Amino acid sequence: MHYRTLDLAVMPEMPEIRAHAERLDGAVAGKTLTEFKIHKIPSLKTYDPQPKDLEGQVCNSVSARGKLLILDFDEVNVVIHLMQAGRLKIVDTDKAKKTKPALAHLKFETEEPAGLLFTEAGTERKAGIWLYSADPEQLPPLNKLGPDVDTLSLEEFSKILAAQKGRIHGVLRKQGLLAGLGRMLTNEILHKAKLSPFSNASKLSESEVKALHRSINKVVVTATAHEQTLDEIGSAKDRPSLVHNRIGEQCTTCEDDRVRSVEYNAYTVAYCATCQTGGKVLADNTTSKFLK
Ligand SMILES: [Zn+2]
């Protein structure tokens, strides 16, 4: 069951990043940065300002935007995208010196443990850091993001969907349109809204859009609350789910069907046919599976 392994490595989504931003904010907000070193040069995506220019500046806050982290300093903003396997760990300052195999480390002047170690597991090298002295919202990668998906009114959300002819499962994950959701939350949100992952976004009825809008907010709140109970970004397999990572299990919503999947190269669409598609089994040009 290779797809399960792939899904376990799923990228942190907005709730995980928001909860982690809160942890980081608690650890370093108000503290002075004393050392900022990049160890893997390609992970730094900008040339000016340089990391050393931040040394001596105070970190005002750490926040989240979509799936990205923003560390706000007096004159510079640090934008970090963890992608799938990147992590920004809070470590004691001595450990922050042990840099191998980290991408970067930051040390703050404080009595408490407040070093940050930026690491990336695996070999993909996709995680990145951007340093900006201007408003980061106007520059990449933030200027390519749509609004955070749970900040939209029903009217704003309806308007965005009405212009999209693609399948709703793909539309909800387009970060340039709606920021924050990945594969896991999209599976959960569509299940909660009782919508087929293959529905055409522009053809959803008013009541379907309303159910989807409500379901996004509920699922994001639940996922964030779970993540806030942890000390580090949690593993995908431990996140609350009704269909994601539950292929073949009995659907706990209808208690009348098993969770099915449509598999793609890098991910799985998980759904319950009874709850979401009027019993229709979805198939694509890839294999559709129903495990017992
Ligand atoms: Zn069901």
PDB file of N, CA, C and O and ligand atoms in Angstrom, residues 191 194 251-258 272-276, ligand 1:
ATOM      1  N   HIS A 191     -15.636  15.802   2.309  1.00  0.00           N
ATOM      2  CA  HIS A 191     -16.447  14.783   2.985  1.00  0.00           C
ATOM      3  C   HIS A 191     -17.460  15.462   3.901  1.00  0.00           C
ATOM      4  O   HIS A 191     -18.640  15.118   3.887  1.00  0.00           O
ATOM      5  N   LYS A 194     -20.260  16.875   2.113  1.00  0.00           N
ATOM      6  CA  LYS A 194     -20.981  15.859   1.322  1.00  0.00           C
ATOM      7  C   LYS A 194     -20.945  16.181  -0.173  1.00  0.00           C
ATOM      8  O   LYS A 194     -21.963  16.113  -0.874  1.00  0.00           O
ATOM      9  N   CYS A 251     -16.896   4.032   6.872  1.00  0.00           N
ATOM     10  CA  CYS A 251     -17.141   5.475   7.003  1.00  0.00           C
ATOM     11  C   CYS A 251     -17.894   5.697   8.316  1.00  0.00           C
ATOM     12  O   CYS A 251     -18.962   5.123   8.527  1.00  0.00           O
ATOM     13  N   THR A 252     -17.360   6.532   9.192  1.00  0.00           N
ATOM     14  CA  THR A 252     -17.998   6.757  10.493  1.00  0.00           C
ATOM     15  C   THR A 252     -19.144   7.761  10.398  1.00  0.00           C
ATOM     16  O   THR A 252     -19.887   7.946  11.349  1.00  0.00           O
ATOM     17  N   THR A 253     -19.291   8.397   9.233  1.00  0.00           N
ATOM     18  CA  THR A 253     -20.389   9.355   9.066  1.00  0.00           C
ATOM     19  C   THR A 253     -21.699   8.622   8.750  1.00  0.00           C
ATOM     20  O   THR A 253     -22.706   8.828   9.419  1.00  0.00           O
ATOM     21  N   CYS A 254     -21.686   7.758   7.733  1.00  0.00           N
ATOM     22  CA  CYS A 254     -22.919   7.048   7.351  1.00  0.00           C
ATOM     23  C   CYS A 254     -22.976   5.647   7.968  1.00  0.00           C
ATOM     24  O   CYS A 254     -24.043   5.053   8.041  1.00  0.00           O
ATOM     25  N   GLU A 255     -21.839   5.117   8.377  1.00  0.00           N
ATOM     26  CA  GLU A 255     -21.711   3.758   8.921  1.00  0.00           C
ATOM     27  C   GLU A 255     -22.303   2.730   7.972  1.00  0.00           C
ATOM     28  O   GLU A 255     -22.804   1.689   8.390  1.00  0.00           O
ATOM     29  N   ASP A 256     -22.283   3.046   6.668  1.00  0.00           N
ATOM     30  CA  ASP A 256     -22.965   2.213   5.699  1.00  0.00           C
ATOM     31  C   ASP A 256     -22.085   1.892   4.503  1.00  0.00           C
ATOM     32  O   ASP A 256     -22.503   1.232   3.571  1.00  0.00           O
ATOM     33  N   ASP A 257     -20.860   2.418   4.499  1.00  0.00           N
ATOM     34  CA  ASP A 257     -19.992   2.260   3.327  1.00  0.00           C
ATOM     35  C   ASP A 257     -18.555   2.268   3.824  1.00  0.00           C
ATOM     36  O   ASP A 257     -18.286   2.611   4.977  1.00  0.00           O
ATOM     37  N   ARG A 258     -17.644   1.928   2.905  1.00  0.00           N
ATOM     38  CA  ARG A 258     -16.232   2.034   3.258  1.00  0.00           C
ATOM     39  C   ARG A 258     -15.616   3.197   2.502  1.00  0.00           C
ATOM     40  O   ARG A 258     -16.095   3.586   1.449  1.00  0.00           O
ATOM     41  N   CYS A 272     -16.202   9.039   0.580  1.00  0.00           N
ATOM     42  CA  CYS A 272     -17.202   8.008   0.811  1.00  0.00           C
ATOM     43  C   CYS A 272     -18.279   8.190  -0.254  1.00  0.00           C
ATOM     44  O   CYS A 272     -18.875   9.263  -0.364  1.00  0.00           O
ATOM     45  N   ALA A 273     -18.518   7.136  -1.034  1.00  0.00           N
ATOM     46  CA  ALA A 273     -19.492   7.228  -2.129  1.00  0.00           C
ATOM     47  C   ALA A 273     -20.901   7.469  -1.590  1.00  0.00           C
ATOM     48  O   ALA A 273     -21.659   8.288  -2.122  1.00  0.00           O
ATOM     49  N   THR A 274     -21.274   6.793  -0.518  1.00  0.00           N
ATOM     50  CA  THR A 274     -22.612   6.973   0.044  1.00  0.00           C
ATOM     51  C   THR A 274     -22.826   8.418   0.503  1.00  0.00           C
ATOM     52  O   THR A 274     -23.861   9.029   0.234  1.00  0.00           O
ATOM     53  N   CYS A 275     -21.819   8.986   1.187  1.00  0.00           N
ATOM     54  CA  CYS A 275     -21.960  10.351   1.710  1.00  0.00           C
ATOM     55  C   CYS A 275     -21.797  11.415   0.632  1.00  0.00           C
ATOM     56  O   CYS A 275     -22.393  12.479   0.723  1.00  0.00           O
ATOM     57  N   GLN A 276     -20.957  11.166  -0.378  1.00  0.00           N
ATOM     58  CA  GLN A 276     -20.541  12.278  -1.233  1.00  0.00           C
ATOM     59  C   GLN A 276     -20.937  12.209  -2.710  1.00  0.00           C
ATOM     60  O   GLN A 276     -20.932  13.229  -3.384  1.00  0.00           O
TER      61      GLN A 276
HETATM   62 ZN    ZN B   1     -20.166   7.680   4.408  1.00  0.00          ZN
END
